[in-house]
XYZ file of C-alpha atoms in Angstrom:
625
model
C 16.125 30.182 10.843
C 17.233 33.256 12.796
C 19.988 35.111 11.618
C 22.973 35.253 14.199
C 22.174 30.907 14.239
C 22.437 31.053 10.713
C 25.979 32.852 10.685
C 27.033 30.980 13.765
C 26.213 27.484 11.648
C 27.817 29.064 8.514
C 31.415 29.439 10.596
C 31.634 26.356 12.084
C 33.832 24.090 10.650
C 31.850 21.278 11.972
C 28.458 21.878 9.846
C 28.481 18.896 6.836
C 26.273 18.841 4.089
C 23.517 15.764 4.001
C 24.006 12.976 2.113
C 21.752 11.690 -0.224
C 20.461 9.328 2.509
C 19.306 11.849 4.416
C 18.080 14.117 2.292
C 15.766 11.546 0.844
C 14.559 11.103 4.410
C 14.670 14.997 5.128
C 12.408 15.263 1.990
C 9.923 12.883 2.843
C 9.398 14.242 6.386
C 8.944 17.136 4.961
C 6.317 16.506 2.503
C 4.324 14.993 4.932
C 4.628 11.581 3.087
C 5.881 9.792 6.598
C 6.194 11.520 10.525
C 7.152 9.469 13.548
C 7.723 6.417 11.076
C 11.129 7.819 10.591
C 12.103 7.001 14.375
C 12.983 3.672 14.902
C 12.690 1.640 18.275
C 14.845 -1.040 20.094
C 13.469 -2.704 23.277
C 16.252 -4.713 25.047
C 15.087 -6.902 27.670
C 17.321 -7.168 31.202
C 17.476 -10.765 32.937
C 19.419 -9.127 35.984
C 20.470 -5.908 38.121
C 21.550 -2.923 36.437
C 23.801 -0.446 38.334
C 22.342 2.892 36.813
C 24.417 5.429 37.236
C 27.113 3.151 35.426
C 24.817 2.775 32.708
C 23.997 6.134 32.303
C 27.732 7.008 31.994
C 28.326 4.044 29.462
C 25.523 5.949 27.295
C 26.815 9.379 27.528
C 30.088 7.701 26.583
C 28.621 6.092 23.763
C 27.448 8.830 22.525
C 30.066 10.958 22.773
C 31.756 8.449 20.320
C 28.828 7.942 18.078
C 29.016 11.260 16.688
C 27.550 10.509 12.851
C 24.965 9.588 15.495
C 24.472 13.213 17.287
C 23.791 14.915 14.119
C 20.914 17.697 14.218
C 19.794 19.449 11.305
C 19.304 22.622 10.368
C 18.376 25.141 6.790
C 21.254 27.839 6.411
C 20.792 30.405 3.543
C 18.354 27.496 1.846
C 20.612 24.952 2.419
C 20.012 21.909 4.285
C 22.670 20.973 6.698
C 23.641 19.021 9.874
C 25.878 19.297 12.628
C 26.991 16.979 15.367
C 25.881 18.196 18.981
C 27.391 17.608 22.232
C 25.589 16.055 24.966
C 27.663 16.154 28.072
C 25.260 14.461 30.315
C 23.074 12.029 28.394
C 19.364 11.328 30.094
C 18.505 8.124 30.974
C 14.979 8.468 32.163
C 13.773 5.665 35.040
C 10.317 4.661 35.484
C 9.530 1.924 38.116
C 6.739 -0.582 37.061
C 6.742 -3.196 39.608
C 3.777 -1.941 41.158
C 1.711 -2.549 38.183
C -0.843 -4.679 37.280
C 1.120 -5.926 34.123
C 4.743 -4.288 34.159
C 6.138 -5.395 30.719
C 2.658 -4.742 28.972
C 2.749 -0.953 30.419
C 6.910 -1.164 29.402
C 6.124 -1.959 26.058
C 3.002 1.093 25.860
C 5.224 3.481 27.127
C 8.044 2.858 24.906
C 5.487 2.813 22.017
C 4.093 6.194 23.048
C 7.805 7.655 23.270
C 8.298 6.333 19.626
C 5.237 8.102 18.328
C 6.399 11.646 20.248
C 7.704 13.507 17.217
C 11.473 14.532 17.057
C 12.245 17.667 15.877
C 14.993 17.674 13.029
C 16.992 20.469 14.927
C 16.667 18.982 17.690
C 18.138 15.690 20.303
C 17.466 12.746 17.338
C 17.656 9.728 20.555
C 16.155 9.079 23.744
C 16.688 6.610 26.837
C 14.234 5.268 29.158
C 14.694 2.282 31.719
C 11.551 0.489 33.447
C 11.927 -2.078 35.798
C 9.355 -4.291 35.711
C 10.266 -6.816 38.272
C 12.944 -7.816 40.715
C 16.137 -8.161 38.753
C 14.219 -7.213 35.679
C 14.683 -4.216 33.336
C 13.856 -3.070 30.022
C 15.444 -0.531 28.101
C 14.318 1.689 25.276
C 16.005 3.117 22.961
C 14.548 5.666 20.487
C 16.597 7.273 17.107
C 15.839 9.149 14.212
C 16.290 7.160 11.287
C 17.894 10.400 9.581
C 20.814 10.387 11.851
C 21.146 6.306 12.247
C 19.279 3.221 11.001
C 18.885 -0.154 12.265
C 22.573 -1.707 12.035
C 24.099 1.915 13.427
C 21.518 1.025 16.390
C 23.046 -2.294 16.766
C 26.421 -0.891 16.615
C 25.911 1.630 19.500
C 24.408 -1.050 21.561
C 26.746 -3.005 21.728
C 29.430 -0.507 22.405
C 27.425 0.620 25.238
C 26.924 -3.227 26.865
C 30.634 -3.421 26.455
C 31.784 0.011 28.211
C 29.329 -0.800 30.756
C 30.479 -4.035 31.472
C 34.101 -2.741 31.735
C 33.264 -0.383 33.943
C 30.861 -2.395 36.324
C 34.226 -4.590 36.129
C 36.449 -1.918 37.117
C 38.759 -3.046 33.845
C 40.015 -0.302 31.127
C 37.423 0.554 28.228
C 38.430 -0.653 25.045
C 39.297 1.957 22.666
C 36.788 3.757 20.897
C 36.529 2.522 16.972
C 33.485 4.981 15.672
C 33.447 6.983 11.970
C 32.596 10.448 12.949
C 29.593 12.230 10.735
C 32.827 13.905 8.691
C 33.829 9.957 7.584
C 29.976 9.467 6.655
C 30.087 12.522 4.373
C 33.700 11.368 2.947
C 32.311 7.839 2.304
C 29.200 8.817 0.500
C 31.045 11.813 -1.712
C 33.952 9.790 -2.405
C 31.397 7.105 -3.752
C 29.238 9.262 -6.100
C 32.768 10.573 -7.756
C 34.062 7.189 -8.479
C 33.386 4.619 -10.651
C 31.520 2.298 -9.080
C 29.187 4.583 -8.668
C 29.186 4.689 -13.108
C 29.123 1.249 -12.996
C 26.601 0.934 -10.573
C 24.212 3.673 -12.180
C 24.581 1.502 -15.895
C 23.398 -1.648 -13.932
C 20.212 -0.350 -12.416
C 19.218 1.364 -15.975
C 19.188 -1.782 -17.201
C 17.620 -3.635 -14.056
C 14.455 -0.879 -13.206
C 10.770 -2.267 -13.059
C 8.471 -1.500 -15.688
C 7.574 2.752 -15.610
C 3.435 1.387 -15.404
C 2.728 -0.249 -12.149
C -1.209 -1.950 -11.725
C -3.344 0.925 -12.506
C -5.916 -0.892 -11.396
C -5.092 -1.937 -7.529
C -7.543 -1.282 -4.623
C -7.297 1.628 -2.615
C -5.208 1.234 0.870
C -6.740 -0.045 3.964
C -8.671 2.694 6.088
C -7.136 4.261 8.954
C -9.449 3.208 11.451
C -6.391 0.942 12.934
C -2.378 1.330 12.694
C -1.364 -0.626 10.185
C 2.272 0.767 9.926
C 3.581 -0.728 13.348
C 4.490 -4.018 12.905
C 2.395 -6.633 13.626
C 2.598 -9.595 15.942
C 5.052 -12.396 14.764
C 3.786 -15.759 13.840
C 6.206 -18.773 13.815
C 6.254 -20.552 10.513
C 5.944 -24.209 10.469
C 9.475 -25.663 11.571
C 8.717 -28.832 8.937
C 8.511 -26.000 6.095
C 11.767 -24.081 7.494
C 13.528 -27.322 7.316
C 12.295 -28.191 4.187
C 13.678 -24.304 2.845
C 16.903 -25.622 4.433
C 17.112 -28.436 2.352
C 15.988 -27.026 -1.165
C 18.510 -24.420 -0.601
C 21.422 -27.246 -0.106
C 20.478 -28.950 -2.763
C 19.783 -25.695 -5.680
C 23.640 -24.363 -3.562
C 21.407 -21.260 -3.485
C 20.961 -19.114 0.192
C 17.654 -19.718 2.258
C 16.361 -16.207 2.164
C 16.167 -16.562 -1.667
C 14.071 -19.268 -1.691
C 11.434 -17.495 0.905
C 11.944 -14.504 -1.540
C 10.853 -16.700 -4.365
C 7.676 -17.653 -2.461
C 6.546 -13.492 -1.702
C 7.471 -13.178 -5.286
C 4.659 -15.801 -6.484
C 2.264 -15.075 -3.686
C 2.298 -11.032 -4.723
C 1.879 -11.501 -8.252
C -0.767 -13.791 -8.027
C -2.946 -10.953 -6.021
C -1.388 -8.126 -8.430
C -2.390 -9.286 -11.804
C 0.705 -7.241 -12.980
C 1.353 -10.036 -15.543
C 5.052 -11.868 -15.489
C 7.712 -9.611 -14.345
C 7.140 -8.521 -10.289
C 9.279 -6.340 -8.423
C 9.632 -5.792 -4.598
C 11.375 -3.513 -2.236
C 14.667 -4.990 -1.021
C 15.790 -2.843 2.017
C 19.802 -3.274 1.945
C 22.651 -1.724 4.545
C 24.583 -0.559 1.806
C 27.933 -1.475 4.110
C 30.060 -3.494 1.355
C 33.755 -1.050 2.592
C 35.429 -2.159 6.167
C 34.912 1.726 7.187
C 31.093 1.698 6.598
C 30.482 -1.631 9.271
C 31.954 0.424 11.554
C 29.792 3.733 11.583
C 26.441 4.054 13.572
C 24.726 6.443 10.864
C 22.212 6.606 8.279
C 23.199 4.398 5.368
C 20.736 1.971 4.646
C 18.565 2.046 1.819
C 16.490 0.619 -0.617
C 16.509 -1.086 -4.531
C 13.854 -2.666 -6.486
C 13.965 -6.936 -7.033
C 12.939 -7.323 -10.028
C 11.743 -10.853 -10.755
C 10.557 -12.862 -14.127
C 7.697 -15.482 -13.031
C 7.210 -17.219 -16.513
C 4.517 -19.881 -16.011
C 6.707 -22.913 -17.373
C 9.713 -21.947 -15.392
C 9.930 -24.801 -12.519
C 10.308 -23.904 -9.191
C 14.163 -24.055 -9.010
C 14.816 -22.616 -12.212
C 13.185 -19.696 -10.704
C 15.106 -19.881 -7.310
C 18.195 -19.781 -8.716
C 16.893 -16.743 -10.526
C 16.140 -15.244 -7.881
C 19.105 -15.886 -6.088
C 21.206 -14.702 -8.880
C 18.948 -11.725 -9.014
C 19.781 -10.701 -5.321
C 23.732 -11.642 -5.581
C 23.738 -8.774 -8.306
C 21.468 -6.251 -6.329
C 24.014 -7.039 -3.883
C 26.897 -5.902 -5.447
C 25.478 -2.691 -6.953
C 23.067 -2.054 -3.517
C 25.075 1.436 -2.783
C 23.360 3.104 -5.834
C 19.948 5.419 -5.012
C 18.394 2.930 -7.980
C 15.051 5.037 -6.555
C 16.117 8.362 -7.955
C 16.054 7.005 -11.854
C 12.161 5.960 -11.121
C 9.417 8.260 -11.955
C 8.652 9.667 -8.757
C 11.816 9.429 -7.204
C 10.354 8.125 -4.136
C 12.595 6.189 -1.452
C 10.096 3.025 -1.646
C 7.363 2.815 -4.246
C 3.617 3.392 -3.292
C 2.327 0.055 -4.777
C 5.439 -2.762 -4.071
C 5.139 -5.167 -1.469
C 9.008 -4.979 0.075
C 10.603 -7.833 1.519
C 12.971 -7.846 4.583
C 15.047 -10.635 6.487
C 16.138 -8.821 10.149
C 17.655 -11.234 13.073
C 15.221 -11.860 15.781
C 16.988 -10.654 18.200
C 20.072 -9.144 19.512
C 21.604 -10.797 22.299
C 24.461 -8.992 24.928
C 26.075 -8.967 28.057
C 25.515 -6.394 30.162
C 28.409 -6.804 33.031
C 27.055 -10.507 33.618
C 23.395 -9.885 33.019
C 21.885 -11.658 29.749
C 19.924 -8.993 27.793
C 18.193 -9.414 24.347
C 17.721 -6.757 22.002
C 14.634 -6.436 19.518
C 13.156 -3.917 17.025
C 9.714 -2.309 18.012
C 9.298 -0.887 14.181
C 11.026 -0.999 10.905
C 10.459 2.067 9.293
C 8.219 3.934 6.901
C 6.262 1.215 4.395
C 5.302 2.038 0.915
C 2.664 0.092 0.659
C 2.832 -3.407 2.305
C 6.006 -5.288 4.103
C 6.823 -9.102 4.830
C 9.213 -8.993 7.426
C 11.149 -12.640 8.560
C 12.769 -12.743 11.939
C 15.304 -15.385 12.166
C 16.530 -17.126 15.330
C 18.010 -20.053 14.759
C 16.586 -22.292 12.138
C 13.194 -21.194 13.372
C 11.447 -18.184 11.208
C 8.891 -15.788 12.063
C 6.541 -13.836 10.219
C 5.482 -10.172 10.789
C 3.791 -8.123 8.281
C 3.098 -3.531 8.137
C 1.850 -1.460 5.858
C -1.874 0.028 4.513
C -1.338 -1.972 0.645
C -4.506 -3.850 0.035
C -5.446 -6.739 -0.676
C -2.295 -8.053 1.655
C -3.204 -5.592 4.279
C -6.861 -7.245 4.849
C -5.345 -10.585 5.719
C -3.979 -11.276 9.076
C -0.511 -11.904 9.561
C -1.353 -15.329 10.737
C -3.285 -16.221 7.324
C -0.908 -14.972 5.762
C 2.139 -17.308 7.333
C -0.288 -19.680 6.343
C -0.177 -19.331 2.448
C 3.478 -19.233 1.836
C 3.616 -21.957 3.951
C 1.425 -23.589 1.445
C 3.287 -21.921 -1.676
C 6.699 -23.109 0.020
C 5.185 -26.847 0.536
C 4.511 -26.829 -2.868
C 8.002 -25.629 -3.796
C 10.074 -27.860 -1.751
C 8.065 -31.037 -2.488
C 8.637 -30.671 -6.510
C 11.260 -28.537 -7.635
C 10.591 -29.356 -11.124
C 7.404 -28.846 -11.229
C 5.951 -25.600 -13.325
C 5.420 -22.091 -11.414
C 2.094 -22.021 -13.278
C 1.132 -25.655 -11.478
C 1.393 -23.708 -8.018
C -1.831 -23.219 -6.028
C -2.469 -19.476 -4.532
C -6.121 -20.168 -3.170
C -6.460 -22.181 0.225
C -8.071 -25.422 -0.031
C -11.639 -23.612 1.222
C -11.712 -20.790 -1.518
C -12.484 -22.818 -4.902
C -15.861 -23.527 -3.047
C -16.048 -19.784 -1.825
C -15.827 -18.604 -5.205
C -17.572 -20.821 -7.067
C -20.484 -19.242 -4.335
C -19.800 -15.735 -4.907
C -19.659 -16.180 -8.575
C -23.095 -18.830 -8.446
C -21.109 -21.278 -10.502
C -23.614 -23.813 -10.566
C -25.757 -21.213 -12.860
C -23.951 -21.601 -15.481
C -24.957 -25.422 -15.840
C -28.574 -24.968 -14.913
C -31.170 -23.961 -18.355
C -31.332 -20.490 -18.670
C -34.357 -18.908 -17.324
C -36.668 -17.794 -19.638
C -36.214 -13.952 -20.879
C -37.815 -11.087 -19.062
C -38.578 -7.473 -20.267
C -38.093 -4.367 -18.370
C -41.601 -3.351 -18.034
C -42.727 -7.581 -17.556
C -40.128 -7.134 -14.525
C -41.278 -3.404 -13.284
C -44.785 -4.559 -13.456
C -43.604 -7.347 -11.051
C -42.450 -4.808 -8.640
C -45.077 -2.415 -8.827
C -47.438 -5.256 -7.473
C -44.667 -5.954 -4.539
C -44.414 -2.703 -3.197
C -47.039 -0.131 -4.893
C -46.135 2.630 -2.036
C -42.284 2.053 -2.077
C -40.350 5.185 -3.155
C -39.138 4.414 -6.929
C -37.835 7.627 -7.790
C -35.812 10.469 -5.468
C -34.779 13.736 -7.223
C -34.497 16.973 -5.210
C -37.483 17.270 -2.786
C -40.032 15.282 -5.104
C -40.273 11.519 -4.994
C -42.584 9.355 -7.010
C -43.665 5.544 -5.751
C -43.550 2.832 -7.856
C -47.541 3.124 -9.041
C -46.940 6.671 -9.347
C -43.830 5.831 -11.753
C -46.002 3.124 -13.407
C -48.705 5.419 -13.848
C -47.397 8.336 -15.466
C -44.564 5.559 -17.967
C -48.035 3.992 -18.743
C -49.782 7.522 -19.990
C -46.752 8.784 -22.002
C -46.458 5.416 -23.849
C -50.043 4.860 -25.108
C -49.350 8.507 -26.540
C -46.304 7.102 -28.131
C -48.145 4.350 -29.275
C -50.906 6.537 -30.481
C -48.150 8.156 -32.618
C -47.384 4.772 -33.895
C -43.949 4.015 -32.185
C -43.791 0.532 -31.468
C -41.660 -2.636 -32.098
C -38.304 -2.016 -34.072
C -38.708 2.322 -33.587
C -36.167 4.069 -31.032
C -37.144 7.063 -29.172
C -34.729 9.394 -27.934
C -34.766 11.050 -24.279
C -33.706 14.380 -24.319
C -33.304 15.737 -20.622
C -30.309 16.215 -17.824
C -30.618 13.599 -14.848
C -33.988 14.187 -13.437
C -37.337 12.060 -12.815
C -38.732 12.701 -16.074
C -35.786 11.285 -18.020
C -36.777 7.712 -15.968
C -40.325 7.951 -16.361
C -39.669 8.471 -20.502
C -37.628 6.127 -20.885
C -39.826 3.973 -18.870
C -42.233 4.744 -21.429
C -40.468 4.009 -24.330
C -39.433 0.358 -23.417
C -43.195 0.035 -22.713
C -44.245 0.216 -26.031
C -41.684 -2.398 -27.097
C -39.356 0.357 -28.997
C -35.985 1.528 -27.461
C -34.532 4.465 -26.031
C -31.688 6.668 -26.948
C -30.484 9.109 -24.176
C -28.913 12.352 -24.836
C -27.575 14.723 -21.883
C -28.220 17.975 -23.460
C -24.733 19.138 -21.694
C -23.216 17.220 -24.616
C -22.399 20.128 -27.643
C -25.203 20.342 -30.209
C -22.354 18.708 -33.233
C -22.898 15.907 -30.676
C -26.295 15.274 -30.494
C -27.179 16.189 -34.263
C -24.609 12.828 -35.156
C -26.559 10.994 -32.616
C -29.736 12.063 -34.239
C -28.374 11.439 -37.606
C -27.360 8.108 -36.815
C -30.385 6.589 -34.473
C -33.039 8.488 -36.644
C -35.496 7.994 -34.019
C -39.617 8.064 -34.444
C -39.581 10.363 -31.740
C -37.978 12.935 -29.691
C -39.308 13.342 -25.886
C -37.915 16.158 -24.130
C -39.079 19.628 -22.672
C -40.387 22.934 -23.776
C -37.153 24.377 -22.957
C -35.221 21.994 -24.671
C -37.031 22.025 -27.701
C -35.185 24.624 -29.335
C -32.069 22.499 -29.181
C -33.931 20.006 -32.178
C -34.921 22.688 -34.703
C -33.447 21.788 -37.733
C -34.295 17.751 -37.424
C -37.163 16.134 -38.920
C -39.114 14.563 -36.281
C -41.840 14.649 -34.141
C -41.364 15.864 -30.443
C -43.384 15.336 -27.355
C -42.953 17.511 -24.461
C -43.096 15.361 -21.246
C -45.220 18.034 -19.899
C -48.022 18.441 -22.567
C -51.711 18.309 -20.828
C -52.479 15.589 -24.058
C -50.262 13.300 -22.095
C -52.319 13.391 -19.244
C -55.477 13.125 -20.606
C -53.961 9.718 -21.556
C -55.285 5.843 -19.739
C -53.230 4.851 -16.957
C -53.599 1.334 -17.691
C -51.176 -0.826 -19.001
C -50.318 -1.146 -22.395
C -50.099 -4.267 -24.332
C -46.930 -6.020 -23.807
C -44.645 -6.079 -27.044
C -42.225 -7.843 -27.625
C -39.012 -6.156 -25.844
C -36.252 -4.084 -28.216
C -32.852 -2.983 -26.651
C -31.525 0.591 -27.185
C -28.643 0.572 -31.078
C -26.572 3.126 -29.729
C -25.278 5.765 -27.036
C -25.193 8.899 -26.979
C -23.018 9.047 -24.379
C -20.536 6.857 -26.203
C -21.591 7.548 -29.721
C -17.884 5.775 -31.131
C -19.084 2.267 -29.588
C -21.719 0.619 -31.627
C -24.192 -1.855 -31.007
C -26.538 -2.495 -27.553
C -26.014 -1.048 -24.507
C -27.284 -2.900 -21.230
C -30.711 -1.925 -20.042
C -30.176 -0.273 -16.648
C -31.350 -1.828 -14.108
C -32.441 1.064 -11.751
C -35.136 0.950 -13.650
C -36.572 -1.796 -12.315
C-alpha cells in the first residue's frame, strides 16, 4: 500500500476494523483456498417495462443507503481494514438481447461470466447489468462480494431498490431509509464478543464440536475437468414424498427441514463409514437482534450439526433429535464454532453441508412482477445439498468437488433420499439400521463386482506360481514379461534364465520346506531369482539392501535360509553369516539346462523382510505371473 493512501486511510474517521466475518473470508481469499466463489449472484427476472433511468437512480439510491454494503478493503501499517466508498453515480450496464438466437440462455452466460470476473478487495465489491431479452422482458443481475454482504443483505437491498423504484415510477415520496451503516455492523459484532452470550455461547460449542479425526480414509475430490462448484440444475422432489415430510413433521410437532436433515444425515454416513456420530455444515444468518435483520452486510456464517445415528434408534426418535439438535445450534448460531476446530477453517474440507434457501424472491417493480433467484451459493468445502422451497413443492440442487456424492448426478441423487424419506415416513418406528441406502438395482451390481456366486461354487483346485507362469509362457512366449531401464526380457526369456538358476539351486540341494533369500534393489534379476526359487518348490525371502545391515542380519537370523542369491557387489553386505551365496551372475549358472525342473510341491515365503514385526505368509505376488 502506498504511503500518502496509507496515512490518508489512517485519518479518516470512517476506516473500521473487519469483523471476524470478514476476516475469515479475507483470509481464505487470500490463501488461495476460494477466488470468485466469494461473489455471489442474483438473477431477477422482469415480466414488464422497465423505465431505466428510474432504475438506475433507485440503485444509486440504494446504495447510497446500503453503506455496510460499499465497504472496500484495504492493509494499513499490517492491518486489515475497510472503509465505506461513495458512489455518486452507480452503473447500470444495458445489453440488448432480443436479437439473439436464445436471449435468456445468452442472459444467463453473461451474468455467469460477470460472476467469475474477479473483484478486487480494494476495489467496487457490486455490479449491475440489465438485458432485455424480449419485448417487455428484462433480466437483471446483480453481482456482490460476499465479504461486504451475503445472501439475506442481497435480499434486503433488493427489495429496497423495487420499492424506491416503484415510488418513484409512481411519482409518490420514498419511504424513509431504515439501513445499519458498516459502523452498526462493527458495533454489533464487538459488542457481541464482549458479552456474555458470547461466554455462553463459546461453553456450548466446546461441548457440541465433531470428533478432532474425520475419515482418513475418503476418496480424493472429483477432477477438475468440469465446474463442480456452481450449482447444479434443480430437480423437483416427488410432491407424494414432500407431502408425506409434511405430515411426519405434524405428527413428531417437529419443523419439515429437520426431517429432510435427518434423511442427508443417514444418506452421508452410510457413504462415509465414519461410524455413528455425523456432522454437517449448517450455513446460518446469524440475525437473532431486531438491528441485525435490518443490515445488508456480511453476517452469515457457518456451525457444525452434529448428529448421533445409533442403529436401534427409530426413525422419529432420531428426528426429534435432530430437530432438537438444530433448535440449540439455533440459539448459539452467532458463535465462530469453526475457530475452536483444528484448522480453523470457515467450512470443513470433508463435511457434506446442508442448506434450505427460498426458491425465489418475488417483487414489484412499479407494477411489473419480477422474481428474484440465486445463481451460486458460495464457496463449498467439500460437497453441498441445497433445497429450494416454493410452496410445498421442494427442489434439489447439489455443488461441490467431495466424492463419492460428487460422482452422482443431482437427479440420482433426489432419487435416494426420496427413497430414504419413503422409508422414513412410512414407519416411524421402525430402526435407522432397517433403512435401505442401495437402490433396488445395486444388490445385483455388487454381488457382480464382488462375483458373489464364487463363493458357493467348489473351490478350484490349487495352482502354483511356476504351474501358472508355465501356463503363460505357452500363451504368449514373445510377450514382454519384464521392463527395467532399457532392457526387457519376454516371457521364455524370463522362463529360461528362472529355469537355469533353479536347477543350480536344486543342485545345491534347496528344495521343498528350504527358503532362499533375494538380496537385490528393484531390478530384473530380483524377479527372475525369485522366480527361481518358487521353482524348486522352496520360498523366497526378499531383502532391499537399502534396509540398514541390523535389519537384514535379524532377517537372516530369523529365516535362516539355505541360500543367499544376490550380486558380487552385494556380497560383502553377508560376511559374517553362515551360508552359501550364489551370485546371479556366475558363468556356472549359465552353463545350467534351460528346461524345466520337476514340479514340487509349492511352499509360500515365513516372513518379510520388509515387514520383519508381522509374522507368518505373505501373498505371492502376482506380477509374477
Amino acid at each position: 500500500m502506498g504511503g500518502d493512501l496509507g496515512e490518508s486511510l489512517a485519518r479518516d474517521d470512517r476506516t473500521l476494523p473487519l469483523t471476524r466475518g470478514q476476516l475469515d473470508i479475507w483470509l481464505s481469499q487470500e490463501a488461495g483456498f476460494a477466488g470468485t466463489q466469494w461473489q455471489l449472484g442474483l438473477l431477477v427476472k422482469i415480466d414488464g417495462p422497465v423505465h431505466r433511468d428510474q432504475f438506475q437512480q433507485a440503485l444509486t439510491q440504494t446504495v447510497g443507503e446500503a453503506e455496510s454494503g460499499r465497504v472496500s478493503f484495504f492493509e494499513v501499517d499490517g492491518q486489515v481494514v475497510q472503509k465505506p466508498i461513495d458512489y455518486p453515480h452507480v452503473e447500470l450496464e444495458f445489453h440488448d438481447l432480443r436479437g439473439a438466437a436464445d436471449p435468456v440462455q445468452d442472459a444467463r452466460e453473461m451474468s455467469s461470466a460477470i460472476q467469475r470476473t474477479p473483484m478486487p478487495l480494494n476495489g467496487q465489491m457490486f455490479k449491475f447489468v440489465l438485458f432485455q431479452t424480449g419485448h417487455e422482458e428484462f433480466y437483471l443481475f446483480g453481482c456482490c462480494h460476499h465479504i461486504a454482504i451475503d445472501g439475506l443483505g442481497m435480499a434486503l437491498v433488493c427489495r429496497r431498490v423495487a420499492t424506491i423504484y416503484s415510488a418513484m415510477v409512481a411519482g409518490k415520496p420514498i419511504p424513509d431509509a431504515y439501513f445499519g451503516s458498516a459502523q452498526d455492523l462493527v458495533d454489533l459484532e464487538s459488542e457481541y464478543e464482549a458479552s456474555e452470550d458470547y461466554l455462553e455461547d463459546k461453553a456450548y460449542w466446546s461441548e457440541h464440536l465433531p470428533p478432532e479425526s474425520g475419515p482418513v480414509d475418503r476418496l480424493p475430490d472429483a477432477g477438475t475437468e468440469q465446474d463442480h462448484y456452481s450449482p447444479s440444475a434443480s430437480v423437483q422432489l416427488d410432491p407424494s414424498v414432500v407431502n408425506r415430510i409434511k405430515e411426519l413433521s405434524k405428527k413428531l410437532a417437529i419443523r419439515r427441514f429437520s426431517v429432510t436433515t435427518a434423511a442427508c444425515a443417514l444418506l452421508v454416513r452410510g457413504w462415509s463409514g465414519s461410524g455413528s456420530e455425523v456432522a454437517l455444515d449448517f450455513p446460518v444468518s446469524r440475525r437473532v437482534t431486531p438491528e441485525s435483520k435490518t443490515l445488508p452486510a456480511m453476517l452469515a456464517g457457518v456451525v457444525p450439526l452434529v448428529l448421533s445415528t445409533e442403529p436401534q434408534t427409530t426413525v422419529a426418535d432420531f428426528c426429534k433429535h435432530v430437530d432438537k439438535r438444530i433448535r440449540e445450534l439455533l440459539k448459539h448460531q452467532r458463535f465462530p464454532a469453526h475457530t475452536l476446530e483444528g484448522d480453523g477453517l470457515r467450512q470443513a474440507p470433508n463435511r457434506v453441508g446442508i442448506n434450505f434457501l427460498p426458491m425465489r424472491l418475488t417483487l414489484d417493480l412499479a407494477g411489473s412482477p419480477a422474481t428474484a433467484s440465486y445463481t451460486n451459493h458460495g464457496p463449498v468445502g467439500h460437497f453441498g445439498l441445497f433445497f429450494l422451497g416454493a410452496g410445498d413443492q421442494l427442489f434439489l440442487s447439489t455443488a461441490g468437488p467431495g466424492q463419492p456424492f460428487a460422482g452422482f448426478g443431482v437427479a440420482d441423487l433426489a432419487g435416494r433420499l426420496q427413497q430414504i424419506l419413503a422409508a422414513m415416513t412410512a414407519d416411524p418406528e421402525r430402526p435407522l439400521s432397517s433403512i435401505e441406502l442401495l437402490t433396488p438395482d445395486e444388490p445385483a451390481l455388487i454381488d457382480r463386482w464382488s462375483n458373489r456366486p464364487a463363493l458357493a461354487e467348489p473351490a478350484p483346485p490349487p495352482v502354483s506360481i511356476p504351474a501358472a507362469f508355465a501356463e503363460h509362457v505357452q500363451r504368449t512366449p514373445e510377450a514382454p514379461a519384464v521392463t527395467f531401464g532399457d532392457h526387457s526380457l519376454t516371457y521364455a526369456e524370463l522362463d529360461e534364465a528362472s529355469n537355469r538358476l533353479g536347477h543350480l539351486l536344486a543342485g545345491h540341494g534347496v528344495g521343498p520346506g528350504d527358503c532362499v533369500a533375494v538380496l537385490f534393489p528393484r531390478c530384473a534379476d530380483a524377479i527372475v531369482s525369485m522366480l527361481a526359487v518358487l521353482k524348486t518348490g522352496a520360498a523366497y525371502v526378499p531383502i532391499d539392501p537399502a534396509h540398514a545391515s541390523s535389519r537384514m542380519d535379524f532377517v537372516l537370523s530369523d529365516a535362516a535360509p539355505s541360500a543367499v542369491i544376490t550380486t558380487a557387489e552385494l556380497r560383502p553386505r553377508l560376511e559374517g553369516h553362515d551360508v552359501f551365496v550364489v551370485d546371479v551372475h556366475d558363468p556356472a549358472v549359465d552353463s545350467q539346462p534351460s528346461t524345466a525342473l520337476p514340479n514340487p510341491a509349492p511352499r509360500t515365503s515365513p516372513t518379510s523382510s520388509i515387514r520383519p514385526e508381522r509374522r507368518g505368509p505373505p501373498k505371492a505376488s502376482p506380477s509374477l505371473i
